[in-house]
Short mmCIF file of C-alpha atoms and ligand atoms in Angstrom, two decimals:
data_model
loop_
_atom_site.label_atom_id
_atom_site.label_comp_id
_atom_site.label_asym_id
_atom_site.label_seq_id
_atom_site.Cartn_x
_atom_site.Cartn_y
_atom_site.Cartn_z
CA UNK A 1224 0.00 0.00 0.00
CA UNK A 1225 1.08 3.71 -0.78
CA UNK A 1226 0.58 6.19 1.64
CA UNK A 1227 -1.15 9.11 0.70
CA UNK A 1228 1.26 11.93 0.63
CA UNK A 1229 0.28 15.65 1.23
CA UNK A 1230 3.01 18.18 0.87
CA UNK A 1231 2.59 21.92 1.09
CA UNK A 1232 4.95 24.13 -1.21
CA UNK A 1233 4.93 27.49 1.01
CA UNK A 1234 7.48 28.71 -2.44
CA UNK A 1235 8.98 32.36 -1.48
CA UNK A 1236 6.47 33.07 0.97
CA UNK A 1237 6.20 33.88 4.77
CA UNK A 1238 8.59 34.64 7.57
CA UNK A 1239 9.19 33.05 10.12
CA UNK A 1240 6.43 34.72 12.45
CA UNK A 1241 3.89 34.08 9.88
CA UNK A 1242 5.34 30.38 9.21
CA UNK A 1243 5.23 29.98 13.31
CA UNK A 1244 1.53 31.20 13.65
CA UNK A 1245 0.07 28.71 10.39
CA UNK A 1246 1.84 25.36 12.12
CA UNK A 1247 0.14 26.45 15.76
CA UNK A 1248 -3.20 26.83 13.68
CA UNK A 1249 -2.28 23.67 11.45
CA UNK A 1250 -1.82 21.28 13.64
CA UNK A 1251 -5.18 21.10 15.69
CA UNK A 1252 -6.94 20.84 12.31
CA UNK A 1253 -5.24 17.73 11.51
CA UNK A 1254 -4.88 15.99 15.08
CA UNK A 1255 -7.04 13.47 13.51
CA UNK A 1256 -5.44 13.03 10.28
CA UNK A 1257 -4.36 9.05 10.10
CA UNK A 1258 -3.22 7.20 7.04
CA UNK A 1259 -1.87 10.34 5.27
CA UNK A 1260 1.62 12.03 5.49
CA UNK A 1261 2.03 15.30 5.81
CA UNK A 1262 4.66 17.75 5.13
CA UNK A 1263 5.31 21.21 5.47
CA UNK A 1264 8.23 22.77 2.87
CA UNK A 1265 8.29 26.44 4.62
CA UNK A 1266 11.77 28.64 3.13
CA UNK A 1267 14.89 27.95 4.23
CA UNK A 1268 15.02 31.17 6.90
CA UNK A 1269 11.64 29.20 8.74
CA UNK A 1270 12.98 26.02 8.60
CA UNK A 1271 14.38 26.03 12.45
CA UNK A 1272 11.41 27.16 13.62
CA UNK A 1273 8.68 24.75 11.95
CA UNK A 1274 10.91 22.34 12.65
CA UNK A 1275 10.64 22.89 16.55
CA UNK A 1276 7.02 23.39 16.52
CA UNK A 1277 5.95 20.35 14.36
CA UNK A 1278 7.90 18.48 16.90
CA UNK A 1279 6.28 15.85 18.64
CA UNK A 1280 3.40 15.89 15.85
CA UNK A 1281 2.80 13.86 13.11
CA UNK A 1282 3.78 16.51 10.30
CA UNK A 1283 6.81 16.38 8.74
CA UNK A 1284 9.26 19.24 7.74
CA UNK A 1285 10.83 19.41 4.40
CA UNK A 1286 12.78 21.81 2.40
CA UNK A 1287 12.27 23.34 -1.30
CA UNK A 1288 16.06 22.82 -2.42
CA UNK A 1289 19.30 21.75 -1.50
CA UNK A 1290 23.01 21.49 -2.70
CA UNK A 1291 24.54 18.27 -3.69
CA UNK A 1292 27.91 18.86 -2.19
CA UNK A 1293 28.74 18.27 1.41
CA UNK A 1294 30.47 21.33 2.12
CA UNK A 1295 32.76 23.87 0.64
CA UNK A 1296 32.67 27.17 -1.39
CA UNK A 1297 29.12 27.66 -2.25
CA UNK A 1298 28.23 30.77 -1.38
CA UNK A 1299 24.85 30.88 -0.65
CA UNK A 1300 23.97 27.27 -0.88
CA UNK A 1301 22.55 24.70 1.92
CA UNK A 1302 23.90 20.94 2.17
CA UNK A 1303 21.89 18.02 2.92
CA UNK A 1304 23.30 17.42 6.41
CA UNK A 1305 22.48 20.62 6.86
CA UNK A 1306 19.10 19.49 6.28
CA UNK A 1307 19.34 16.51 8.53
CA UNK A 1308 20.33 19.08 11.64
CA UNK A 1309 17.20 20.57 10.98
CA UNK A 1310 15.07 17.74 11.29
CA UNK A 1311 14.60 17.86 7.43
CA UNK A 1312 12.63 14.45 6.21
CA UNK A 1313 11.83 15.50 2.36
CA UNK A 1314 13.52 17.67 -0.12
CA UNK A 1315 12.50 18.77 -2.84
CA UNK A 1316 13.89 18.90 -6.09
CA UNK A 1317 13.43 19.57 -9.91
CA UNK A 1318 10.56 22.07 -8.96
CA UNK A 1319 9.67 23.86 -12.86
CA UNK A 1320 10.47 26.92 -11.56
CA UNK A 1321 13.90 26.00 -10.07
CA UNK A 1322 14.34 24.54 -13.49
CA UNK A 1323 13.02 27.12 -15.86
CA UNK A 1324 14.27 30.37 -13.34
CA UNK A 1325 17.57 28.94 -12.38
CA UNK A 1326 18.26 27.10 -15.08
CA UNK A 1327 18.89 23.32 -12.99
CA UNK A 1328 18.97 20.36 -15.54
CA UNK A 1329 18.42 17.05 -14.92
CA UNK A 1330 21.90 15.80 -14.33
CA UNK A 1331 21.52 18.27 -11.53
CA UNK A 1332 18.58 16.76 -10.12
CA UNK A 1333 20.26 13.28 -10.29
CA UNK A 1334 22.39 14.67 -8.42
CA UNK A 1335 20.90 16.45 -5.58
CA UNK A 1336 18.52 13.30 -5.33
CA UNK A 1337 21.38 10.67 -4.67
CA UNK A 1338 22.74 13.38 -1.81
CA UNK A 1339 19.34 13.36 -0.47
CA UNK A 1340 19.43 9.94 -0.20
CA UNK A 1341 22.72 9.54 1.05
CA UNK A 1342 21.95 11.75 4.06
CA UNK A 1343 18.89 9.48 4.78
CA UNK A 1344 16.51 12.38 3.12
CA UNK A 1345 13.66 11.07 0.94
CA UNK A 1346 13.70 13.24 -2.39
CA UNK A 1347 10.85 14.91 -3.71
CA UNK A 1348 11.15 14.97 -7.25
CA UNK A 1349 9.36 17.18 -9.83
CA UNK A 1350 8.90 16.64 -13.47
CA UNK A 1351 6.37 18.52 -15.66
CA UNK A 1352 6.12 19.60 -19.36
CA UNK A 1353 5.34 23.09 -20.63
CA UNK A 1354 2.33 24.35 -22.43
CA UNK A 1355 4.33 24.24 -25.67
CA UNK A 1356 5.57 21.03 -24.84
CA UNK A 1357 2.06 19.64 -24.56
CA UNK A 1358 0.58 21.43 -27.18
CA UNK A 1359 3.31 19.83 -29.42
CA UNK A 1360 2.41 16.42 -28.25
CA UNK A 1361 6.23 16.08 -26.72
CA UNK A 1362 4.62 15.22 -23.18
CA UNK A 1363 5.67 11.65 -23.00
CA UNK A 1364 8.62 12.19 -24.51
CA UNK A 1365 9.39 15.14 -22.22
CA UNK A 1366 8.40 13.38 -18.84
CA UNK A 1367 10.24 10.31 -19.91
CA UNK A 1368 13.64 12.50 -20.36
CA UNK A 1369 13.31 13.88 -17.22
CA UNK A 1370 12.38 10.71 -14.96
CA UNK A 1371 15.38 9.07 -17.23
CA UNK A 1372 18.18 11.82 -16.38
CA UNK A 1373 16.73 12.46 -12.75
CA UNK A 1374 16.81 9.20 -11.36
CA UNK A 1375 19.77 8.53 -12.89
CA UNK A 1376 21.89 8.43 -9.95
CA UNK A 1377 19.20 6.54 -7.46
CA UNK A 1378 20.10 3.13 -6.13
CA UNK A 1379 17.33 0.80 -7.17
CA UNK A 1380 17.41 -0.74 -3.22
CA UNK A 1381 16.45 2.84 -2.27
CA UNK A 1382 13.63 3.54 -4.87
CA UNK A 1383 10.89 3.25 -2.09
CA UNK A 1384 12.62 6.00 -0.82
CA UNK A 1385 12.02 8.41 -3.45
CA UNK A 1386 8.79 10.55 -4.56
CA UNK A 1387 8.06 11.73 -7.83
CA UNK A 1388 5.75 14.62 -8.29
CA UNK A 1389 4.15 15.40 -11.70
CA UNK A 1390 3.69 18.90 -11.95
CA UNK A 1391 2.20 20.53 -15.63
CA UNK A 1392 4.21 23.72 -15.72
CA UNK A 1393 0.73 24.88 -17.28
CA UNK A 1394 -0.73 24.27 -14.40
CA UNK A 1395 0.89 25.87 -11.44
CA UNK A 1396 -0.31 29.12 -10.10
CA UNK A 1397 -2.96 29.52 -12.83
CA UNK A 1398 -6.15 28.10 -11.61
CA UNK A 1399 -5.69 25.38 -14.45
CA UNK A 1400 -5.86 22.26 -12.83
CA UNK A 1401 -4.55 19.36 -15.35
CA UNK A 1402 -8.10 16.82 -14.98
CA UNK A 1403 -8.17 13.69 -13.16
CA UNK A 1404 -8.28 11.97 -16.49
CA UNK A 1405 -4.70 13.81 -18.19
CA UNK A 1406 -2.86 13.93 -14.98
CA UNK A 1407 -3.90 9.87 -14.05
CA UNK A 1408 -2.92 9.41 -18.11
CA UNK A 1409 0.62 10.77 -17.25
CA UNK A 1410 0.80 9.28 -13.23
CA UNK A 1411 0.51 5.76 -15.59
CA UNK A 1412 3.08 6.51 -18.10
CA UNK A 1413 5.35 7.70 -14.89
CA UNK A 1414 4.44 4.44 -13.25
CA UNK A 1415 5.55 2.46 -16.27
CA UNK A 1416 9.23 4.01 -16.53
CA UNK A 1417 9.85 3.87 -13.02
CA UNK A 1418 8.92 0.13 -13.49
CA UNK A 1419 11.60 0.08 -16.39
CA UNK A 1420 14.24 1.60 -13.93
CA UNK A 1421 13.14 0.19 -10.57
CA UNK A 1422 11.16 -3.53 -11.14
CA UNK A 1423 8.39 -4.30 -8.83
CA UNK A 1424 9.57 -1.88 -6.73
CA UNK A 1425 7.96 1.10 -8.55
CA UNK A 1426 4.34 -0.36 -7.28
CA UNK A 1427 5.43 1.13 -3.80
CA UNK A 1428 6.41 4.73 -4.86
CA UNK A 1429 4.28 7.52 -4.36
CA UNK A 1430 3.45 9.82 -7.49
CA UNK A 1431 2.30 13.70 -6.39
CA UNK A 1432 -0.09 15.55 -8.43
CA UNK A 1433 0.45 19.49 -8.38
CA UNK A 1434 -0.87 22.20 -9.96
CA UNK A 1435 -3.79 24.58 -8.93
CA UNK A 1436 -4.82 21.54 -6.40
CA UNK A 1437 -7.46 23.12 -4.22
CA UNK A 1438 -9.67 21.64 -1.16
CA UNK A 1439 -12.41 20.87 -3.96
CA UNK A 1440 -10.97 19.20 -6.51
CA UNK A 1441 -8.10 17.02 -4.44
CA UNK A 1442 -10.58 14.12 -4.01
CA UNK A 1443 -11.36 13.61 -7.96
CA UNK A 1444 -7.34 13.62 -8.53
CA UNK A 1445 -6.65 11.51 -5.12
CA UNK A 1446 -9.30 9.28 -6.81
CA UNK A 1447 -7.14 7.91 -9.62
CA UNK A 1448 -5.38 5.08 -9.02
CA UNK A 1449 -1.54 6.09 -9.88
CA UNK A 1450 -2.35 9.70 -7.64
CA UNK A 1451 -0.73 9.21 -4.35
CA UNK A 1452 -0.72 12.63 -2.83
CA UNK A 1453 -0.49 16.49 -4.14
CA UNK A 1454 2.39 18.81 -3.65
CA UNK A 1455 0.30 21.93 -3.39
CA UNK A 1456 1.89 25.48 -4.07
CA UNK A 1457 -0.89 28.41 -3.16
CA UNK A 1458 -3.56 26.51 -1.32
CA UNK A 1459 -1.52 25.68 1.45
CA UNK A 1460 -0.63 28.96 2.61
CA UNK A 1461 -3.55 28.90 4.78
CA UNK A 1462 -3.86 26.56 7.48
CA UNK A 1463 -7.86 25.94 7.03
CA UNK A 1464 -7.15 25.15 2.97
CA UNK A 1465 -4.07 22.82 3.19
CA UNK A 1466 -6.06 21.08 5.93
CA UNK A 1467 -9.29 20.51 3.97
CA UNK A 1468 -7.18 19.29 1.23
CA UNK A 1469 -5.08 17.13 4.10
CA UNK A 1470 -8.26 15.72 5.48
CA UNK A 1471 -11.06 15.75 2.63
CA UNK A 1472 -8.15 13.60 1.27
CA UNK A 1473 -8.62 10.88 4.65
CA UNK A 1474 -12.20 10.65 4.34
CA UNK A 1475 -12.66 10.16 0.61
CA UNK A 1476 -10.01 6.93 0.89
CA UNK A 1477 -11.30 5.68 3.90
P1 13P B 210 0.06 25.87 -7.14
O1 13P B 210 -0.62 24.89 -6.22
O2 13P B 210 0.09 27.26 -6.60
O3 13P B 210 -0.43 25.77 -8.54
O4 13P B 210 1.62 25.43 -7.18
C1 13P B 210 1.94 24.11 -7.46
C2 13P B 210 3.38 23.90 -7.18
O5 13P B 210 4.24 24.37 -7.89
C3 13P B 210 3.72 23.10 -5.97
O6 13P B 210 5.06 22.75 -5.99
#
């Protein structure tokens, strides 16, 4: 069985006051929440702080990037046992706009992925095809590039280990959610490759939807069978939304 997995992509947005406040006001909602993970990716500057008040709850921290070196001269960058000090459990990486802003590339992502792993970090990572890319009918051809040259570098024993999250460039931040039907079309055709790469084993790794995913439309995508959890971007800056879409989740699957 996959467990669902509900992750909240907080992006460039709130300090650490504001970050503080939504986990006090979080975390009641979902006292109930069973059979679901849940994760919180706040900035790097509000990572300390989530991370002390999530302890002892059930929600788990994560962050939005990370560096695949260890240490050195990278001004500016974080490590993944830098993570690990935090109390980091998830990165993630490969977001669209890390790739398309910043330019990362999937040997990059292989990359960061393996040092997640190594550090005992489960990877969260996004793949996603542009409008153009779509519209072109490159979609498969796209996704399958990018699951190729990001996994690259993951050791098959640790594929359980890893999350992929598809993520239609198209549809983040524009109210365009991909439907159940064209995102569980693509969740398949991940499904498939990853059981090229990783055997039986891909059966046990969870898939994210994102993209526009709202309180009332999370149940139709959590609904198809190769959707395992959402990696939601402006909906779950708001404790009352993430948690509808945390817990509308639990009772449609139970
Ligand atoms: P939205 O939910 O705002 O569309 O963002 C999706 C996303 O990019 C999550 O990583």
């Amino acid at each position: 069985m996959r467990t669902p997995i509900l992750a909240a992509n907080w992006k460039m947005h709130k300090n650490v006051g504001e970050a503080v406040a939504f986990v006090e006001e979080f975390l009641p909602l979902v006292a109930d929440a069973e059979g679901v993970e849940m994760v919180l990716a706040p900035p790097f500057t509000a990572l300390d702080r989530v991370g002390q008040t999530l302890a002892g709850s059930a929600v788990k921290l994560a962050s939005q990037n990370v560096n695949p070196e260890a240490k050195g001269a990278f001004t500016g960058e974080i490590a993944p046992g830098m993570l690990v000090d935090l109390g980091c459990a998830y990165a993630i990486v490969g977001h669209s706009e890390r790739r398309h802003i910043y330019g990362e590339d999937d040997t990059l992502v292989a990359r960061k992925a393996a040092a997640l792993l190594a550090e005992d970090i489960r990877p969260i990572v996004c793949v996603g095809e542009t409008l153009d890319q779509r519209e072109a009918n490159r979609t498969f051809d796209v996704i399958g590039g990018q699951l190729e040259g990001s996994l690259a570098e993951v050791d098959p024993a640790r594929a359980e280990d890893v999350v992929l999250a598809y993520e239609p460039v198209w549809a983040i931040g524009t109210g365009r959610t991909a439907t159940p039907e064209i995102a569980q079309e693509v969740h398949a055709f991940i499904r498939e490759g990853l059981a090229k790469r990783f055997g039986e084993r891909a059966s046990q790794i969870r898939i994210q939807y994102g993209g526009s995913v709202k309180p009332d439309n999370v149940y139709e995508l959590m609904a198809q069978p190769d959707i395992d959890g959402a990696l939601v971007g402006g909906a779950s800056l708001e404790p009352e939304s993430f948690s509808r879409i945390v817990l509308f989740d639990r009772q449609g699957s139970a």
